[in-house]
CSV table of C-alpha atoms in Angstrom, one decimal:
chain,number,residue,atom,x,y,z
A,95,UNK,CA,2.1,-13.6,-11.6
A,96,UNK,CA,4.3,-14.1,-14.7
A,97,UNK,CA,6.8,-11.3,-16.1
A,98,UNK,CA,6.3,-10.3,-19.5
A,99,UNK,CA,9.1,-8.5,-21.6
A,100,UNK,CA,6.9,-6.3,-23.7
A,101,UNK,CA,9.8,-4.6,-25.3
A,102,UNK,CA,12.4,-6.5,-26.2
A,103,UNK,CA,15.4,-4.0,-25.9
A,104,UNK,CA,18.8,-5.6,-24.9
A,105,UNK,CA,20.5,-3.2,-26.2
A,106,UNK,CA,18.7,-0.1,-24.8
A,107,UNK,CA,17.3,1.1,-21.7
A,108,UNK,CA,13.8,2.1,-20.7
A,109,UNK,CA,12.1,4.6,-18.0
A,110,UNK,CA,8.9,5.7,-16.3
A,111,UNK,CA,6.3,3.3,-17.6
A,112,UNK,CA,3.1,4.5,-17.5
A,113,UNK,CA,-0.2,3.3,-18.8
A,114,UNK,CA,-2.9,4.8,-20.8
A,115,UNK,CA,-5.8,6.5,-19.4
A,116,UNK,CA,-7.7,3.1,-21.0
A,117,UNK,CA,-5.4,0.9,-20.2
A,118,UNK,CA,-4.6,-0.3,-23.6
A,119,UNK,CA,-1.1,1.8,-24.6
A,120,UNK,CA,2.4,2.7,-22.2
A,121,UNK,CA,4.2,5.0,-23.0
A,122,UNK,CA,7.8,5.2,-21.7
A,123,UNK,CA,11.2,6.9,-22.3
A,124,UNK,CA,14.1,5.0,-24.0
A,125,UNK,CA,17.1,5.5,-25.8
A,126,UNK,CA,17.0,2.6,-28.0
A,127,UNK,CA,16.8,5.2,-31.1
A,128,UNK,CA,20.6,6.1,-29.6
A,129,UNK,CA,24.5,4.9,-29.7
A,130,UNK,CA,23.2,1.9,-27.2
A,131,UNK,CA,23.0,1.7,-23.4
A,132,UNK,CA,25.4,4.4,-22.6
A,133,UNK,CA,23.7,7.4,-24.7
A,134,UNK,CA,21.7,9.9,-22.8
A,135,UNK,CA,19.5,10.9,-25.4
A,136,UNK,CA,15.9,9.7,-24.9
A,137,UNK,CA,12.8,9.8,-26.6
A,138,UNK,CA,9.3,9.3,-25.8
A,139,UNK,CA,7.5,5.9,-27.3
A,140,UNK,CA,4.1,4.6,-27.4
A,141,UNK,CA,3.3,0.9,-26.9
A,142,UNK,CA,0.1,-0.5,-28.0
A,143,UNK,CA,-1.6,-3.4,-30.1
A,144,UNK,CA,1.9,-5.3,-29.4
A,145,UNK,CA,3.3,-2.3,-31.6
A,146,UNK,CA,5.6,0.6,-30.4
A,147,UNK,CA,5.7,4.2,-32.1
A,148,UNK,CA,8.3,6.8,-31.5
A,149,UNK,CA,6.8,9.9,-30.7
A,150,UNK,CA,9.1,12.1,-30.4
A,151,UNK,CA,12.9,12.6,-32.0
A,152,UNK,CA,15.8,13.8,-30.0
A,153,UNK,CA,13.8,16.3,-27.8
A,154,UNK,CA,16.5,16.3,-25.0
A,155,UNK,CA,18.6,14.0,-22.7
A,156,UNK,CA,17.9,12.4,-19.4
A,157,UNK,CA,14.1,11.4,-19.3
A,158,UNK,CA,12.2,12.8,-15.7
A,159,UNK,CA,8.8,11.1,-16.0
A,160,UNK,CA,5.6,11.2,-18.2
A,161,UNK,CA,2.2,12.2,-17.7
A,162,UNK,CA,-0.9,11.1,-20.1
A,163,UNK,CA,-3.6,13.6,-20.4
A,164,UNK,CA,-6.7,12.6,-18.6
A,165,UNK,CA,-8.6,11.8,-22.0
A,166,UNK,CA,-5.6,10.4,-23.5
A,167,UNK,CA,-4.9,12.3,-26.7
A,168,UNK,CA,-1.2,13.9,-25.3
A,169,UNK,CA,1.7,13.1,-22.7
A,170,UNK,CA,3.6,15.3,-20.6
A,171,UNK,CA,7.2,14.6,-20.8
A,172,UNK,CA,9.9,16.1,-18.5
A,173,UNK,CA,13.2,16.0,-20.7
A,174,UNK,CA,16.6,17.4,-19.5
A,175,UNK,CA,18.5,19.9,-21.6
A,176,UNK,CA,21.6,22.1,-21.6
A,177,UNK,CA,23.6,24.6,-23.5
A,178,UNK,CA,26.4,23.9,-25.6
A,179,UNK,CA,26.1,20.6,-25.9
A,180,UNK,CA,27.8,19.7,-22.6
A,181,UNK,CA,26.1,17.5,-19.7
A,182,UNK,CA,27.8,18.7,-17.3
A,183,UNK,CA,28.6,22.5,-16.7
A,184,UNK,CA,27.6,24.6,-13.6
A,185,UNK,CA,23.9,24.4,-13.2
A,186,UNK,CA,23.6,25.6,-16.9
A,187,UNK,CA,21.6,22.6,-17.6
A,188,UNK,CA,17.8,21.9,-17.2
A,189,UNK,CA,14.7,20.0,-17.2
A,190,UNK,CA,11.7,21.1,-19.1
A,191,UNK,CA,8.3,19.9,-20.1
A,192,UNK,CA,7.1,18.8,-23.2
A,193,UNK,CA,3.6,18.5,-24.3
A,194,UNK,CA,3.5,15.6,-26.8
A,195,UNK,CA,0.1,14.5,-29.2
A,196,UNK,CA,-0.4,10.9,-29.9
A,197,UNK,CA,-1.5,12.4,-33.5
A,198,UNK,CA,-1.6,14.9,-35.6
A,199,UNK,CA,0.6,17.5,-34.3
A,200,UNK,CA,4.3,18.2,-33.0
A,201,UNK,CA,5.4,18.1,-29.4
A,202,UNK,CA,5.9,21.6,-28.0
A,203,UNK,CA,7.5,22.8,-25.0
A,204,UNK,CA,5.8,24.2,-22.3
A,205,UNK,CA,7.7,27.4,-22.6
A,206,UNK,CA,7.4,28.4,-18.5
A,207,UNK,CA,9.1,25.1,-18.0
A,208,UNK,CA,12.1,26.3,-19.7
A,209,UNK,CA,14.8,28.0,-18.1
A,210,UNK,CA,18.5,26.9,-17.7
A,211,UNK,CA,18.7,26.2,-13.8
A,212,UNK,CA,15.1,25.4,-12.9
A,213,UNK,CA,13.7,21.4,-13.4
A,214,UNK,CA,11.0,20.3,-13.6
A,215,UNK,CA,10.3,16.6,-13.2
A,216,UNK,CA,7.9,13.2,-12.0
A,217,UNK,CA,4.7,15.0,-13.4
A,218,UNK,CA,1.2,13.6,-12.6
A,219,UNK,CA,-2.0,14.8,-14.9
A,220,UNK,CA,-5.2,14.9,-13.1
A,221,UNK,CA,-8.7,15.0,-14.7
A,222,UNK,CA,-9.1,18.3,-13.3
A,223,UNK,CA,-6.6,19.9,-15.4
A,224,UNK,CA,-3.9,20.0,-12.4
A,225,UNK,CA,-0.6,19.1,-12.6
A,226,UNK,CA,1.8,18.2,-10.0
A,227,UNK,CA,5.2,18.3,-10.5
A,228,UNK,CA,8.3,18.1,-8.7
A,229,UNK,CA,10.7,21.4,-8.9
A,230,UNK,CA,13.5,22.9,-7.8
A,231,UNK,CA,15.7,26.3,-9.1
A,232,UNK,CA,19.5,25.9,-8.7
A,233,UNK,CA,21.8,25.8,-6.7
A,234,UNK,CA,19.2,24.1,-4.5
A,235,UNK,CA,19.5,20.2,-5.2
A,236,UNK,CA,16.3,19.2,-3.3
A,237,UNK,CA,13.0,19.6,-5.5
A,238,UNK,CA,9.7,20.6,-3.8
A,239,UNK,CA,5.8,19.4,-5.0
A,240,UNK,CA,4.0,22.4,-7.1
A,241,UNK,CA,0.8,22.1,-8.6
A,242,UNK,CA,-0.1,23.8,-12.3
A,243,UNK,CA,-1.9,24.2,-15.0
A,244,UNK,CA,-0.7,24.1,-19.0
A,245,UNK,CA,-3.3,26.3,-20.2
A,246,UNK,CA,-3.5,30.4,-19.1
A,247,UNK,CA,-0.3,32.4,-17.2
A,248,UNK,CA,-0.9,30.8,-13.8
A,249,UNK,CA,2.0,30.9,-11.6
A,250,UNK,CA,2.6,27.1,-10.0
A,251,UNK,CA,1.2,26.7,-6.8
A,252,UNK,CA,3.6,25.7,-4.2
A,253,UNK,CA,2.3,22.9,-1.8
A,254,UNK,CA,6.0,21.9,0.1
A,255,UNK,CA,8.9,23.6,1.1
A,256,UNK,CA,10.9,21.5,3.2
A,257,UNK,CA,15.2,21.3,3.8
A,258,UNK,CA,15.0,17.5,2.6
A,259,UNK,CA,13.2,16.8,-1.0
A,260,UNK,CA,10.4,15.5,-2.0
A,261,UNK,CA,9.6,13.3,-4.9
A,262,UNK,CA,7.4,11.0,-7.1
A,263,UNK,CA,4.0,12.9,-6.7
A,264,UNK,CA,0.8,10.9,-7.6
A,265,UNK,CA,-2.7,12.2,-7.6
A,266,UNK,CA,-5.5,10.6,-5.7
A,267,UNK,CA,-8.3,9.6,-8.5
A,268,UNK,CA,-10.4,11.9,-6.6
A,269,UNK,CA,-7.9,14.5,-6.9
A,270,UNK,CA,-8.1,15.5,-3.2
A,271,UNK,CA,-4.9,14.4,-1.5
A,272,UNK,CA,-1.4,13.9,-3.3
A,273,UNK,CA,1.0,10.7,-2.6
A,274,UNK,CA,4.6,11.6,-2.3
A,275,UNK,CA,8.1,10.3,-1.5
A,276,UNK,CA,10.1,12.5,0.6
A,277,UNK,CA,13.3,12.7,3.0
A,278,UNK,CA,11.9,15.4,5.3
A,279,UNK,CA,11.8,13.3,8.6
A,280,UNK,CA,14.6,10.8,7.8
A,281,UNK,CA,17.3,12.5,5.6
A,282,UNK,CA,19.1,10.2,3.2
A,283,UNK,CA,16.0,7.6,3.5
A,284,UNK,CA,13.2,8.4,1.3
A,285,UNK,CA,9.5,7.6,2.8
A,286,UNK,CA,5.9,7.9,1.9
A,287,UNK,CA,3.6,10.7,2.4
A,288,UNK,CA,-0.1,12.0,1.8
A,289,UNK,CA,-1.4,15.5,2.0
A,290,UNK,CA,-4.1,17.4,1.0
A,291,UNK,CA,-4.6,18.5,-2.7
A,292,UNK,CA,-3.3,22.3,-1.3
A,293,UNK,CA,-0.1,20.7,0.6
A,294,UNK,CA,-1.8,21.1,3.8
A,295,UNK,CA,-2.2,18.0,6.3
A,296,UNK,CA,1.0,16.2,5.5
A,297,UNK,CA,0.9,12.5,7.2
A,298,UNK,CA,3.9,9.8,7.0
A,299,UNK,CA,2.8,5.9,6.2
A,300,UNK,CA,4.4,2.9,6.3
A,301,UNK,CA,7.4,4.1,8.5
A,302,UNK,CA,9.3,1.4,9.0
A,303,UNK,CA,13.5,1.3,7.7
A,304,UNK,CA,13.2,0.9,4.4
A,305,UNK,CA,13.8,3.2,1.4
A,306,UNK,CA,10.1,3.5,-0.1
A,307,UNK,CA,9.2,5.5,-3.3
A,308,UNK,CA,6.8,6.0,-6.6
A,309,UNK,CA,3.2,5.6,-4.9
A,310,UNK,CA,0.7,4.9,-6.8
A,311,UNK,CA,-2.6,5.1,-5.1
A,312,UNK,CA,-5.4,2.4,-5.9
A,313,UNK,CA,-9.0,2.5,-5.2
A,314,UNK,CA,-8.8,6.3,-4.4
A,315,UNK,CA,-6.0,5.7,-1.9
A,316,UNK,CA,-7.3,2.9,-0.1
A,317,UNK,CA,-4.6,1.0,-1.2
A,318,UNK,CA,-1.1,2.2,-2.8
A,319,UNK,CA,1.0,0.1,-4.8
A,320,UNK,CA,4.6,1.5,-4.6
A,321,UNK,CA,8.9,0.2,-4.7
């Protein structure tokens, strides 16, 4: 029904909205804490009981997407970096993850996630510990789905490998089958897919020519909200 504006920022801008575990907090990336609409720097900010709380202070640039942790005590944030202070050199820049606490402790990167050339972006946290995450190591410019785990030395697992990129990865509640956006079958046009939580079984919806994108699976993927 009715819009609400729950943040009030005219003079900032705002990304990746995503709500609490509980429903009852968003966080979301914005610059507002910046030199206005045109700075690059954003930081990661909580929203609940009509209050907002920066958690985070000049991490890194560009936001990629934010995670919440199944029980809701942390957010995964994907933040772009680059050395010397310049946004835009030869593939010397790129995007990291941060793990960030609500309380009582400092964000810290996830220190695998951080290499100049290699980004890693739109994660999705899933009660089982998984996360999926879109990835992709320079000078290739279309990212791939991976699936991995914060805690121990696991390498990611990689579930697509395709010419075209894919994007936006969203885990079924049940945490069998992974929605996804990708260009594979119509280059330049971004669809909607599902596979299977190991990338296998890969099956196009709503096909029609359109640009579609950011699923979000309802009722265990019997219905899917998306743009």
């Amino acid at each position: 029904g009715r819009l609400t504006n729950v943040t009030r920022t005219p003079e900032a801008n705002e990304y990746n909205p995503r709500f609490s575990p509980n429903g009852q907090a968003i966080t979301f990336q914005s610059n507002r804490n910046g030199f206005g609409p045109d700075d690059g720097q954003y930081d990661v900010y909580v929203l609940g009981n009509d209050q907002v709380r920066r958690l985070t202070t000049r991490i890194g640039w560009a936001g990629g997407g934010l995670a919440w942790s199944p029980d809701g005590t942390e957010v995964l944030a994907a933040v772009e970096q680059w050395e010397d202070g310049d946004p835009f050199p030869a593939w010397t820049n790129w995007l990291e993850l941060w793990r960030v606490p609500l309380h009582g402790a400092e964000p810290a990167v996830v220190e695998r996630s951080s290499q100049p050339g290699t980004f890693y972006g739109a994660p999705d946290w899933h009660a089982s510990g998984r996360v999926v995450v879109a990835r992709f190591d320079a000078p290739v410019v279309y990212p791939d789905l991976f699936v991995m785990r914060l805690e121990g030395d696991v390498a990611p697992e990689r579930l697509t490998e395709t010419v075209y990129g894919n994007t936006d990865p969203r885990w079924s509640p049940d945490g069998n089958r992974i929605w996804f956006a990708s260009e594979r079958d119509t280059p330049g046009m971004s669809r909607l897919y599902v596979m299977n939580a190991d990338g296998t079984a890969p099956e196009p919806r709503f096909q029609e020519a359109a640009v579609d994108m950011y699923p979000v699976p309802l009722e265990n993927g019997k219905r899917v909200a998306f743009v």
